[in-house]
Coordinates of C-alpha atoms in Angstrom, one line a residue:
Chain A
N413 CA 88.6 80.2 74.7
A414 CA 92.0 81.5 73.9
G415 CA 94.0 83.0 76.8
V416 CA 95.7 86.4 76.9
M417 CA 97.8 86.7 73.8
Q418 CA 100.9 88.8 73.7
N419 CA 103.2 89.5 70.7
P420 CA 105.9 89.5 69.9
R421 CA 107.3 87.0 72.4
H422 CA 110.8 88.4 71.9
L423 CA 111.7 91.9 70.7
V424 CA 115.1 93.2 70.0
R425 CA 115.7 97.0 69.6
R426 CA 118.7 99.2 69.4
R427 CA 118.9 102.2 71.7
G428 CA 116.8 105.1 70.5
Q429 CA 114.3 102.9 68.6
E430 CA 110.7 102.5 69.5
A431 CA 109.2 99.3 70.9
R432 CA 105.5 98.4 70.5
L433 CA 104.1 95.5 72.6
R434 CA 100.7 94.1 71.9
C435 CA 98.2 92.4 74.1
S436 CA 94.9 90.8 73.2
P437 CA 92.8 90.1 76.4
M438 CA 90.8 87.0 76.9
K439 CA 87.4 86.9 75.2
G440 CA 84.9 88.8 77.3
H441 CA 87.5 90.7 79.3
S442 CA 87.4 94.5 79.2
H443 CA 90.2 95.3 81.6
V444 CA 93.9 95.1 80.8
Y445 CA 97.0 95.5 83.0
W446 CA 100.6 95.9 82.1
Y447 CA 103.5 94.8 84.4
R448 CA 107.2 94.9 84.0
Q449 CA 109.5 92.3 85.4
L450 CA 113.2 93.3 85.6
P451 CA 115.8 90.6 85.8
E452 CA 115.9 89.0 89.3
E453 CA 113.0 91.2 90.4
G454 CA 109.3 90.8 90.9
L455 CA 106.4 92.2 89.0
K456 CA 105.9 95.9 89.0
F457 CA 102.5 97.4 88.1
M458 CA 102.6 99.9 85.3
V459 CA 99.2 100.7 84.0
Y460 CA 95.5 99.6 84.2
L461 CA 93.2 100.3 81.2
Q462 CA 89.7 99.7 80.2
K463 CA 88.5 100.2 76.7
E464 CA 89.4 103.7 75.5
N465 CA 90.3 104.7 79.1
I466 CA 93.4 104.8 81.3
I467 CA 92.2 104.0 84.8
D468 CA 95.5 104.0 86.7
E469 CA 98.9 104.8 85.3
S470 CA 100.7 105.3 88.6
G471 CA 103.4 102.8 87.7
M472 CA 104.3 104.2 84.3
P473 CA 107.5 106.1 83.9
K474 CA 106.8 109.8 83.3
E475 CA 108.6 109.9 80.0
R476 CA 108.8 107.7 76.9
F477 CA 106.1 105.2 78.0
S478 CA 102.5 105.2 76.9
A479 CA 99.7 102.7 76.7
E480 CA 96.3 102.5 75.0
F481 CA 93.4 100.1 74.7
P482 CA 91.3 101.2 71.8
K483 CA 87.7 100.3 71.2
E484 CA 88.8 97.8 68.5
G485 CA 92.0 95.9 68.6
P486 CA 94.7 95.0 71.1
S487 CA 96.1 97.0 73.9
I488 CA 99.5 98.6 73.0
L489 CA 102.4 99.4 75.3
R490 CA 104.7 101.8 73.5
I491 CA 108.2 102.7 74.6
Q492 CA 109.8 105.5 72.7
Q493 CA 113.6 106.0 72.4
V494 CA 114.4 102.8 74.3
V495 CA 117.4 102.6 76.6
R496 CA 119.2 99.5 77.9
G497 CA 117.4 99.9 81.2
D498 CA 114.2 99.1 79.5
S499 CA 115.3 95.5 78.9
A500 CA 112.8 93.4 80.8
A501 CA 109.9 91.1 80.4
Y502 CA 106.6 92.9 80.0
F503 CA 103.5 91.0 81.0
C504 CA 99.9 91.8 80.2
A505 CA 97.0 90.5 82.2
S506 CA 93.3 90.8 81.7
S507 CA 90.2 90.5 83.9
P508 CA 86.5 90.6 83.4
G509 CA 86.4 93.7 85.6
L510 CA 83.8 92.5 88.0
A511 CA 85.1 94.6 90.8
G512 CA 84.3 93.3 94.3
T513 CA 83.5 89.8 93.2
T514 CA 85.4 86.6 93.6
K515 CA 85.4 86.2 89.8
N516 CA 87.7 89.2 89.4
I517 CA 90.9 87.3 88.7
Q518 CA 93.8 88.5 86.5
Y519 CA 94.9 86.1 83.8
F520 CA 98.4 86.6 82.4
G521 CA 99.9 86.3 79.0
A522 CA 103.3 84.7 78.3
G523 CA 105.0 88.0 78.1
T524 CA 107.2 89.9 75.7
R525 CA 110.9 89.9 76.4
L526 CA 112.4 93.1 75.3
S527 CA 116.2 93.3 74.7
V528 CA 117.8 96.7 74.1
L529 CA 121.2 96.5 72.4
Chain B
G960 CA 98.6 101.4 101.6
N961 CA 98.6 97.9 100.2
S962 CA 101.7 95.8 99.9
V963 CA 102.9 92.2 99.9
T964 CA 106.2 90.9 101.4
Q965 CA 107.5 87.5 100.5
M966 CA 110.4 85.5 101.9
E967 CA 113.5 85.9 99.8
G968 CA 114.8 83.1 97.7
P969 CA 116.1 81.2 96.1
V970 CA 114.8 78.1 97.8
T971 CA 116.4 74.7 97.0
L972 CA 114.7 71.5 98.2
S973 CA 115.1 67.8 97.6
E974 CA 112.2 65.9 96.0
E975 CA 109.5 65.0 98.6
A976 CA 110.6 67.7 101.1
F977 CA 108.1 70.0 102.8
L978 CA 107.7 73.5 101.3
T979 CA 106.8 76.7 103.0
I980 CA 107.0 80.1 101.3
N981 CA 106.1 82.9 103.7
C982 CA 103.9 85.8 102.6
T983 CA 102.6 88.7 104.7
Y984 CA 100.6 91.6 103.6
T985 CA 99.5 95.1 104.6
A986 CA 96.1 96.2 103.5
T987 CA 93.1 98.2 104.6
G988 CA 89.8 96.5 104.8
Y989 CA 89.5 92.9 103.7
P990 CA 91.7 92.0 100.7
S991 CA 91.5 88.9 98.6
L992 CA 94.8 86.9 98.5
F993 CA 96.4 84.9 95.7
W994 CA 99.4 82.7 94.9
Y995 CA 100.6 82.8 91.3
V996 CA 103.2 80.5 89.8
Q997 CA 105.6 81.3 86.9
Y998 CA 107.3 78.4 85.1
P999 CA 110.5 79.2 83.1
G1000 CA 109.8 81.2 80.0
E1001 CA 106.0 81.5 80.7
G1002 CA 103.6 84.0 82.2
L1003 CA 102.0 83.8 85.6
Q1004 CA 99.3 81.3 86.3
L1005 CA 96.8 81.4 89.2
L1006 CA 97.7 78.7 91.6
L1007 CA 95.1 79.3 94.4
K1008 CA 93.2 82.0 96.1
A1009 CA 91.3 82.9 99.3
T1010 CA 88.8 85.7 99.6
K1011 CA 88.1 86.0 103.3
A1012 CA 89.7 85.3 106.7
D1013 CA 90.2 81.7 107.6
D1014 CA 89.6 80.5 104.0
K1015 CA 92.0 77.9 102.7
G1016 CA 93.0 77.9 99.1
S1017 CA 94.3 74.7 97.6
N1018 CA 95.4 73.3 94.3
K1019 CA 97.8 70.6 93.0
G1020 CA 98.8 69.7 96.6
F1021 CA 99.6 73.4 97.5
E1022 CA 97.7 75.1 100.3
A1023 CA 97.5 78.5 101.9
T1024 CA 95.3 79.8 104.7
Y1025 CA 94.2 83.4 105.0
R1026 CA 95.2 84.5 108.5
K1027 CA 93.9 87.9 109.3
E1028 CA 95.3 88.0 112.8
T1029 CA 98.9 87.5 111.5
T1030 CA 98.2 89.2 108.1
S1031 CA 99.7 86.1 106.4
F1032 CA 99.1 83.8 103.5
H1033 CA 101.9 81.3 103.6
L1034 CA 102.2 78.7 100.8
E1035 CA 102.8 75.1 101.8
K1036 CA 103.1 71.7 100.1
G1037 CA 103.8 68.5 101.9
S1038 CA 105.9 66.8 99.2
V1039 CA 107.4 68.8 96.4
Q1040 CA 108.3 67.4 93.0
V1041 CA 110.9 68.4 90.4
S1042 CA 108.1 69.8 88.3
D1043 CA 107.2 72.3 91.0
S1044 CA 110.4 74.2 90.2
A1045 CA 109.2 77.7 89.4
V1046 CA 108.8 81.2 90.8
Y1047 CA 106.0 81.8 93.2
F1048 CA 104.3 85.1 93.6
C1049 CA 102.0 86.2 96.5
A1050 CA 99.5 88.9 95.6
L1051 CA 96.5 90.7 97.0
R1052 CA 93.6 92.6 95.6
G1053 CA 92.4 95.3 98.0
S1054 CA 88.8 95.5 99.0
N1055 CA 88.8 99.2 98.2
T1056 CA 91.1 99.3 95.2
G1057 CA 88.8 98.0 92.5
N1058 CA 90.7 95.7 90.2
Q1059 CA 94.3 96.7 91.3
F1060 CA 96.5 93.8 92.3
Y1061 CA 99.7 94.1 94.4
F1062 CA 102.4 91.5 93.9
G1063 CA 105.3 90.3 96.0
T1064 CA 108.8 90.1 94.5
G1065 CA 108.5 86.4 93.9
T1066 CA 110.3 83.4 95.4
S1067 CA 112.3 81.1 93.2
L1068 CA 112.0 77.4 94.0
T1069 CA 114.3 74.7 92.7
V1070 CA 113.5 71.0 93.5
I1071 CA 116.4 68.6 92.9
P1072 CA 115.9 64.8 92.4

């Protein structure tokens, strides 16, 4: 059973370009979470999605950032017109979504490290 | 609201020393508590968890006890190894927040031979 797969592992963009980060959850998981880890800082929650629905986007910047989790295919975190401050590690996690049970654990991917030149 | 506070690092210990990383939380209801570990260049891995008061989570020699009276979930290990060098994150899942997790800022541990 493959774990959470994120690609690319490293992404370099110039200011003003778009960045697209992909996340395939673990098999059988229907819930996806995106986090950002800035240098020397902890994880910051960005968005929580289920298939075709955004459940909680309270951590998403109001502009330039969007996320989706379509019925088919991976979840995508999209950053438009990147700026240097977007440079960070972006982690995706998935869970089976069994709210209220002890099995509802988040499993993390290895992350995508975005560098904006 | 829900939040997690961890002791600030970095922490540097000699091999075989005793480790404590403090974690306290604020939450309504009865949250579940977790410790995750992040090795260099990798994602977070679940280290241990506890789902109710007085539960003790343990794994790979690490332990943490869910203390509701002090709202704490301190991580301990009796004898650290160089391979334990990593960043450790305390996290909670609220009892009334569905699948939402809240993470601390992480504590970097370096173990020297």
